[in-house]
Amino acid sequence: MAVTSLYVTEEPGVGLAEVDICTLEINIKYEVIPSIVCSVCLSFGLIYSFFGYRCFKMVMFFSGFMFGSAAILLLYHKEPVLDTQLGKETKAGIGLGVGVLCGLMTMLVSTMGLILSGIQLGGLLSLSILVVIGQFYSLTPMWVPLCVILAVSIVAAVFTLQWQKLFTIIYTSVFGATTVMLCVDYLVGTFVLPDQVYDMLCEVAPRPLCWFYWLITGIYPVLSLIGVLVQWKFTGKGVSHTEAVHKQQKKNSKKHRYRESRRRPQSHRQRMPPPLKRYAGDVLAPSYLQSLQERQMGTGSSSSSVSTITHTLIDFDFETGSMVPLTAASPVFAV
């Protein structure tokens, strides 16, 4: 992108009052790839600002992805040997791979993702405040801003673990507003705000900000506040990432118990035979039958009294439960 962006300061002449005039002359010829990347980042920034908590898993992934990629870029910057020996494609592939691995870890382990989100939130807030303070006061030596950034990042990480929903909403709103601010800075053609941070950390006197820089910087607090209010009142209301995790765990436990019950062999109980139905008068004891037969043979009773025995169902083996009908082939005793 060819940019002509002029910051003009008119030096006071002889007999003239001191006049500082900032003029912005823009002559932009956008390149295709950087413009596409900037447009995608602008869209993601708006999604983060207004729907960040709804996309909790995506936020956790990009939190780890940016941390891993930034760590690799910092390693390349501090180690010139790696920067010179490795090609651009190799460096980009390593940075992308490490970023994806870190993103997957933070997405699967939400505690790690919340810690990194809190650290990034503290860094963004402290950097924005230090850039504004650096316009009016000197921030030397370098350990002063670094200690402030570290302290605010640790405090923000602890608060994020304590109040997860609230600080996740604040983080997504602040990060989205920062992304939108940088994209607008690039599209306008200045892209000066990152240089302000670099100058502050390198103990270089930062260049004074003109009115259009302050206007672009004003996007950051306004959009952050609007994003927090919109998510807390509308898009994030009634949504909890912890409840979603509990529901998923219950669903997985039910599936596990169902699979275990299917794998476990079922014990087959032996079916007992149905009990024999016995009625009063249907079963006679063998000893009684024998005594009855002897009495009939000895006393010579009439055949009618004996014939009543032939129409009964007698259990000759009562102990074993065998039923023998005597109606078909019963002998008739004649007197």
CSV table of C-alpha atoms in Angstrom, one decimal:
chain,number,residue,atom,x,y,z
A,1,MET,CA,0.0,0.0,0.0
A,2,ALA,CA,1.5,3.3,-1.1
A,3,VAL,CA,0.8,5.9,1.5
A,4,THR,CA,1.5,9.5,1.7
A,5,SER,CA,0.6,10.6,5.2
A,6,LEU,CA,2.1,13.9,6.3
A,7,TYR,CA,2.5,15.2,9.8
A,8,VAL,CA,3.3,18.9,9.3
A,9,THR,CA,4.5,21.1,12.1
A,10,GLU,CA,5.0,24.7,11.1
A,11,GLU,CA,8.0,26.1,12.8
A,12,PRO,CA,7.5,29.6,14.2
A,13,GLY,CA,9.1,32.3,12.1
A,14,VAL,CA,10.5,35.6,13.1
A,15,GLY,CA,7.8,37.8,14.7
A,16,LEU,CA,5.2,35.0,14.2
A,17,ALA,CA,3.4,33.2,17.0
A,18,GLU,CA,4.1,29.5,17.4
A,19,VAL,CA,1.5,27.5,15.4
A,20,ASP,CA,1.3,23.7,15.2
A,21,ILE,CA,-0.9,22.4,12.5
A,22,CYS,CA,-1.4,18.7,11.8
A,23,THR,CA,-2.5,18.0,8.3
A,24,LEU,CA,-3.4,14.6,6.9
A,25,GLU,CA,-2.8,14.1,3.2
A,26,ILE,CA,-3.8,10.6,2.1
A,27,ASN,CA,-2.9,9.0,-1.2
A,28,ILE,CA,-3.7,5.3,-0.8
A,29,LYS,CA,-3.3,2.5,-3.3
A,30,TYR,CA,-4.5,-0.6,-1.5
A,31,GLU,CA,-2.8,-3.9,-2.1
A,32,VAL,CA,-5.0,-7.0,-2.4
A,33,ILE,CA,-3.6,-9.4,0.3
A,34,PRO,CA,-3.1,-6.8,3.1
A,35,SER,CA,-6.5,-5.3,2.4
A,36,ILE,CA,-8.2,-8.7,2.6
A,37,VAL,CA,-6.4,-9.5,5.9
A,38,CYS,CA,-7.4,-6.1,7.3
A,39,SER,CA,-11.0,-6.7,6.3
A,40,VAL,CA,-11.1,-10.1,7.9
A,41,CYS,CA,-9.6,-8.7,11.1
A,42,LEU,CA,-12.1,-5.9,11.2
A,43,SER,CA,-15.0,-8.4,10.9
A,44,PHE,CA,-13.5,-10.5,13.7
A,45,GLY,CA,-13.1,-7.4,15.8
A,46,LEU,CA,-16.7,-6.6,15.5
A,47,ILE,CA,-17.7,-10.2,16.3
A,48,TYR,CA,-15.5,-10.1,19.3
A,49,SER,CA,-16.9,-6.9,20.6
A,50,PHE,CA,-20.6,-7.8,20.4
A,51,PHE,CA,-20.8,-11.6,20.3
A,52,GLY,CA,-17.5,-12.7,22.0
A,53,TYR,CA,-19.0,-14.5,25.0
A,54,ARG,CA,-21.3,-16.4,22.7
A,55,CYS,CA,-18.3,-17.8,20.9
A,56,PHE,CA,-16.4,-18.8,24.0
A,57,LYS,CA,-14.6,-21.8,22.4
A,58,MET,CA,-13.5,-19.6,19.5
A,59,VAL,CA,-12.2,-16.9,21.9
A,60,MET,CA,-10.2,-19.5,23.9
A,61,PHE,CA,-8.7,-20.9,20.7
A,62,PHE,CA,-7.6,-17.5,19.3
A,63,SER,CA,-6.3,-16.5,22.7
A,64,GLY,CA,-3.8,-19.4,22.7
A,65,PHE,CA,-3.2,-19.0,18.9
A,66,MET,CA,-2.1,-15.4,19.3
A,67,PHE,CA,0.0,-16.2,22.4
A,68,GLY,CA,1.9,-19.0,20.5
A,69,SER,CA,2.4,-17.0,17.4
A,70,ALA,CA,3.6,-13.9,19.3
A,71,ALA,CA,6.1,-16.0,21.2
A,72,ILE,CA,7.6,-17.4,18.0
A,73,LEU,CA,7.8,-13.9,16.4
A,74,LEU,CA,9.5,-12.6,19.6
A,75,LEU,CA,12.0,-15.5,19.4
A,76,TYR,CA,12.8,-14.6,15.8
A,77,HIS,CA,13.3,-11.0,16.8
A,78,LYS,CA,15.7,-11.9,19.6
A,79,GLU,CA,17.6,-14.5,17.7
A,80,PRO,CA,18.9,-13.0,14.4
A,81,VAL,CA,20.5,-16.4,13.5
A,82,LEU,CA,17.1,-18.1,13.2
A,83,ASP,CA,15.8,-15.1,11.3
A,84,THR,CA,18.6,-15.3,8.7
A,85,GLN,CA,18.8,-19.1,8.3
A,86,LEU,CA,15.1,-19.8,8.0
A,87,GLY,CA,13.1,-18.8,5.0
A,88,LYS,CA,9.9,-16.9,5.2
A,89,GLU,CA,7.7,-19.9,4.4
A,90,THR,CA,9.5,-22.0,7.1
A,91,LYS,CA,9.1,-19.2,9.7
A,92,ALA,CA,5.4,-18.8,8.8
A,93,GLY,CA,4.8,-22.5,9.0
A,94,ILE,CA,6.5,-22.9,12.4
A,95,GLY,CA,4.6,-19.9,13.8
A,96,LEU,CA,1.3,-21.2,12.5
A,97,GLY,CA,1.9,-24.7,13.8
A,98,VAL,CA,2.8,-23.5,17.3
A,99,GLY,CA,-0.1,-21.1,17.3
A,100,VAL,CA,-2.6,-23.9,16.4
A,101,LEU,CA,-1.2,-26.2,19.1
A,102,CYS,CA,-1.5,-23.5,21.7
A,103,GLY,CA,-5.0,-22.7,20.5
A,104,LEU,CA,-6.1,-26.3,20.8
A,105,MET,CA,-4.7,-26.5,24.4
A,106,THR,CA,-6.5,-23.3,25.5
A,107,MET,CA,-9.7,-24.4,23.8
A,108,LEU,CA,-9.7,-27.8,25.5
A,109,VAL,CA,-8.4,-26.6,28.9
A,110,SER,CA,-10.6,-23.6,29.7
A,111,THR,CA,-8.5,-22.7,32.8
A,112,MET,CA,-5.4,-22.1,30.7
A,113,GLY,CA,-7.4,-20.2,28.1
A,114,LEU,CA,-8.9,-17.9,30.9
A,115,ILE,CA,-5.4,-17.3,32.3
A,116,LEU,CA,-4.0,-16.2,28.9
A,117,SER,CA,-7.1,-14.1,28.2
A,118,GLY,CA,-6.6,-12.3,31.5
A,119,ILE,CA,-2.9,-11.7,30.7
A,120,GLN,CA,-3.8,-10.3,27.3
A,121,LEU,CA,-6.5,-8.1,28.8
A,122,GLY,CA,-4.1,-6.7,31.3
A,123,GLY,CA,-1.5,-6.1,28.6
A,124,LEU,CA,-4.0,-4.2,26.4
A,125,LEU,CA,-5.4,-2.0,29.1
A,126,SER,CA,-1.9,-1.1,30.5
A,127,LEU,CA,-0.5,-0.4,27.1
A,128,SER,CA,-3.3,1.9,26.1
A,129,ILE,CA,-3.0,3.8,29.4
A,130,LEU,CA,0.8,4.0,29.1
A,131,VAL,CA,0.6,5.3,25.5
A,132,VAL,CA,-1.6,8.1,26.6
A,133,ILE,CA,0.5,8.9,29.6
A,134,GLY,CA,3.6,8.8,27.4
A,135,GLN,CA,2.3,11.8,25.5
A,136,PHE,CA,2.6,14.0,28.6
A,137,TYR,CA,5.3,12.4,30.8
A,138,SER,CA,8.5,10.5,30.3
A,139,LEU,CA,8.3,6.7,31.0
A,140,THR,CA,12.0,6.1,31.4
A,141,PRO,CA,13.7,3.8,32.4
A,142,MET,CA,12.2,0.9,30.4
A,143,TRP,CA,11.6,-1.3,33.4
A,144,VAL,CA,8.9,1.0,34.6
A,145,PRO,CA,6.3,0.3,31.9
A,146,LEU,CA,7.3,-3.3,31.8
A,147,CYS,CA,6.6,-3.7,35.5
A,148,VAL,CA,3.3,-1.9,35.2
A,149,ILE,CA,2.3,-4.2,32.3
A,150,LEU,CA,3.3,-7.3,34.2
A,151,ALA,CA,1.5,-6.3,37.4
A,152,VAL,CA,-1.7,-5.4,35.6
A,153,SER,CA,-1.6,-8.6,33.5
A,154,ILE,CA,-1.2,-10.8,36.6
A,155,VAL,CA,-4.1,-9.0,38.4
A,156,ALA,CA,-6.3,-9.3,35.4
A,157,ALA,CA,-5.6,-13.0,35.1
A,158,VAL,CA,-6.5,-13.6,38.7
A,159,PHE,CA,-9.7,-11.6,38.4
A,160,THR,CA,-10.6,-13.5,35.2
A,161,LEU,CA,-10.3,-16.8,37.0
A,162,GLN,CA,-12.5,-15.5,39.9
A,163,TRP,CA,-15.2,-13.8,37.8
A,164,GLN,CA,-15.0,-15.7,34.5
A,165,LYS,CA,-18.1,-14.5,32.7
A,166,LEU,CA,-17.6,-10.8,33.5
A,167,PHE,CA,-14.0,-10.6,32.6
A,168,THR,CA,-14.4,-12.8,29.5
A,169,ILE,CA,-16.9,-10.2,28.3
A,170,ILE,CA,-14.5,-7.4,29.1
A,171,TYR,CA,-11.7,-9.1,27.4
A,172,THR,CA,-13.6,-9.8,24.2
A,173,SER,CA,-14.9,-6.3,24.0
A,174,VAL,CA,-11.5,-4.7,24.7
A,175,PHE,CA,-9.7,-7.0,22.2
A,176,GLY,CA,-12.3,-6.4,19.5
A,177,ALA,CA,-12.1,-2.7,20.0
A,178,THR,CA,-8.3,-2.8,19.7
A,179,THR,CA,-8.5,-4.8,16.5
A,180,VAL,CA,-11.1,-2.4,15.0
A,181,MET,CA,-8.9,0.6,16.0
A,182,LEU,CA,-5.8,-0.9,14.4
A,183,CYS,CA,-7.7,-1.8,11.2
A,184,VAL,CA,-9.1,1.7,10.9
A,185,ASP,CA,-5.6,3.1,11.5
A,186,TYR,CA,-4.3,1.0,8.6
A,187,LEU,CA,-7.2,1.8,6.3
A,188,VAL,CA,-6.8,5.5,6.9
A,189,GLY,CA,-3.2,5.1,5.9
A,190,THR,CA,-1.3,6.1,9.0
A,191,PHE,CA,-0.7,3.0,11.1
A,192,VAL,CA,1.1,5.0,13.7
A,193,LEU,CA,-0.3,3.6,16.9
A,194,PRO,CA,1.9,0.5,16.9
A,195,ASP,CA,4.9,2.7,16.5
A,196,GLN,CA,3.9,4.5,19.6
A,197,VAL,CA,4.1,1.3,21.6
A,198,TYR,CA,7.4,0.4,20.1
A,199,ASP,CA,8.9,3.8,20.9
A,200,MET,CA,7.7,3.6,24.4
A,201,LEU,CA,9.3,0.2,25.0
A,202,CYS,CA,12.5,1.3,23.3
A,203,GLU,CA,12.9,4.4,25.4
A,204,VAL,CA,12.4,6.7,22.4
A,205,ALA,CA,10.5,9.9,22.8
A,206,PRO,CA,7.1,9.2,21.2
A,207,ARG,CA,5.9,11.5,18.4
A,208,PRO,CA,3.0,13.8,19.5
A,209,LEU,CA,-0.4,12.6,18.4
A,210,CYS,CA,-2.5,14.9,16.1
A,211,TRP,CA,-6.2,15.3,16.3
A,212,PHE,CA,-6.9,12.5,13.8
A,213,TYR,CA,-4.7,10.1,15.8
A,214,TRP,CA,-6.7,11.0,19.0
A,215,LEU,CA,-9.9,10.4,17.0
A,216,ILE,CA,-8.8,7.0,15.9
A,217,THR,CA,-7.6,6.2,19.5
A,218,GLY,CA,-11.0,7.2,20.8
A,219,ILE,CA,-12.5,4.2,19.0
A,220,TYR,CA,-10.9,2.0,21.6
A,221,PRO,CA,-12.7,3.1,24.8
A,222,VAL,CA,-16.0,3.9,23.1
A,223,LEU,CA,-16.3,0.5,21.3
A,224,SER,CA,-15.1,-1.4,24.4
A,225,LEU,CA,-17.8,0.2,26.6
A,226,ILE,CA,-20.5,-0.4,24.0
A,227,GLY,CA,-19.4,-4.0,23.6
A,228,VAL,CA,-19.5,-4.7,27.3
A,229,LEU,CA,-23.0,-3.3,27.7
A,230,VAL,CA,-24.3,-5.1,24.6
A,231,GLN,CA,-22.9,-8.5,25.7
A,232,TRP,CA,-24.0,-8.1,29.3
A,233,LYS,CA,-27.5,-7.0,28.5
A,234,PHE,CA,-28.3,-8.8,25.3
A,235,THR,CA,-26.0,-11.3,23.6
A,236,GLY,CA,-24.5,-12.8,26.7
A,237,LYS,CA,-27.5,-12.8,28.9
A,238,GLY,CA,-28.7,-16.2,30.1
A,239,VAL,CA,-25.6,-17.9,28.6
A,240,SER,CA,-22.9,-19.6,30.7
A,241,HIS,CA,-19.9,-21.5,29.5
A,242,THR,CA,-19.8,-23.6,32.7
A,243,GLU,CA,-23.4,-24.9,32.2
A,244,ALA,CA,-22.5,-26.0,28.7
A,245,VAL,CA,-19.5,-27.9,30.1
A,246,HIS,CA,-21.6,-29.6,32.7
A,247,LYS,CA,-24.2,-30.6,30.2
A,248,GLN,CA,-21.6,-32.0,27.9
A,249,GLN,CA,-20.1,-34.0,30.8
A,250,LYS,CA,-23.5,-35.4,31.8
A,251,LYS,CA,-24.2,-36.4,28.2
A,252,ASN,CA,-20.8,-38.1,28.0
A,253,SER,CA,-21.3,-39.9,31.3
A,254,LYS,CA,-24.7,-41.2,30.1
A,255,LYS,CA,-23.2,-42.5,26.9
A,256,HIS,CA,-20.4,-44.2,28.9
A,257,ARG,CA,-22.8,-45.9,31.2
A,258,TYR,CA,-25.0,-47.1,28.3
A,259,ARG,CA,-21.9,-48.5,26.5
A,260,GLU,CA,-20.8,-50.2,29.7
A,261,SER,CA,-24.2,-51.8,30.2
A,262,ARG,CA,-24.2,-53.1,26.6
A,263,ARG,CA,-20.7,-54.6,27.0
A,264,ARG,CA,-21.5,-56.2,30.4
A,265,PRO,CA,-22.9,-59.8,30.0
A,266,GLN,CA,-26.3,-60.1,31.4
A,267,SER,CA,-26.9,-62.9,34.0
A,268,HIS,CA,-29.5,-65.4,32.8
A,269,ARG,CA,-31.6,-66.5,35.6
A,270,GLN,CA,-32.9,-70.1,35.6
A,271,ARG,CA,-36.5,-70.2,35.1
A,272,MET,CA,-38.3,-72.4,37.6
A,273,PRO,CA,-41.1,-74.7,36.4
A,274,PRO,CA,-44.6,-73.4,37.2
A,275,PRO,CA,-46.0,-74.9,40.4
A,276,LEU,CA,-48.4,-77.7,40.1
A,277,LYS,CA,-51.9,-76.8,40.8
A,278,ARG,CA,-53.4,-79.1,43.4
A,279,TYR,CA,-57.0,-79.1,44.5
A,280,ALA,CA,-58.6,-80.5,47.6
A,281,GLY,CA,-59.5,-84.2,47.2
A,282,ASP,CA,-57.4,-84.7,44.1
A,283,VAL,CA,-54.4,-86.2,45.8
A,284,LEU,CA,-54.5,-89.2,48.1
A,285,ALA,CA,-51.6,-90.6,50.1
A,286,PRO,CA,-50.3,-94.1,49.1
A,287,SER,CA,-50.7,-95.4,52.6
A,288,TYR,CA,-54.3,-94.4,52.7
A,289,LEU,CA,-54.9,-96.1,49.3
A,290,GLN,CA,-53.2,-99.3,50.4
A,291,SER,CA,-55.3,-99.4,53.6
A,292,LEU,CA,-58.4,-98.7,51.6
A,293,GLN,CA,-57.6,-101.5,49.2
A,294,GLU,CA,-56.9,-104.0,52.0
A,295,ARG,CA,-60.2,-103.0,53.7
A,296,GLN,CA,-62.2,-103.5,50.5
A,297,MET,CA,-60.6,-106.9,49.9
A,298,GLY,CA,-61.0,-108.0,53.5
A,299,THR,CA,-64.6,-106.8,54.2
A,300,GLY,CA,-66.1,-107.4,50.7
A,301,SER,CA,-67.7,-104.1,50.3
A,302,SER,CA,-69.8,-103.3,47.3
A,303,SER,CA,-68.3,-102.5,43.9
A,304,SER,CA,-70.0,-99.1,44.0
A,305,SER,CA,-67.8,-98.0,46.8
A,306,VAL,CA,-64.7,-99.2,45.0
A,307,SER,CA,-65.7,-97.7,41.7
A,308,THR,CA,-65.5,-94.2,43.3
A,309,ILE,CA,-61.7,-94.7,43.6
A,310,THR,CA,-61.3,-95.2,39.8
A,311,HIS,CA,-62.5,-91.7,39.1
A,312,THR,CA,-59.9,-89.9,41.2
A,313,LEU,CA,-56.5,-88.6,40.3
A,314,ILE,CA,-54.0,-90.4,42.6
A,315,ASP,CA,-50.4,-89.3,43.2
A,316,PHE,CA,-48.7,-92.6,43.9
A,317,ASP,CA,-45.4,-90.9,44.2
A,318,PHE,CA,-46.4,-87.8,46.1
A,319,GLU,CA,-42.8,-87.0,47.1
A,320,THR,CA,-41.5,-86.8,43.5
A,321,GLY,CA,-44.6,-84.9,42.2
A,322,SER,CA,-45.7,-87.4,39.5
A,323,MET,CA,-49.4,-87.4,38.8
A,324,VAL,CA,-50.9,-90.6,37.5
A,325,PRO,CA,-54.5,-90.7,36.3
A,326,LEU,CA,-56.4,-93.7,37.3
A,327,THR,CA,-59.6,-93.2,35.4
A,328,ALA,CA,-58.6,-94.9,32.1
A,329,ALA,CA,-57.2,-98.3,33.2
A,330,SER,CA,-58.3,-98.8,36.7
A,331,PRO,CA,-59.2,-102.4,37.8
A,332,VAL,CA,-62.7,-102.9,39.1
A,333,PHE,CA,-62.9,-105.2,42.0
A,334,ALA,CA,-65.9,-107.5,42.1
A,335,VAL,CA,-67.2,-108.9,45.3
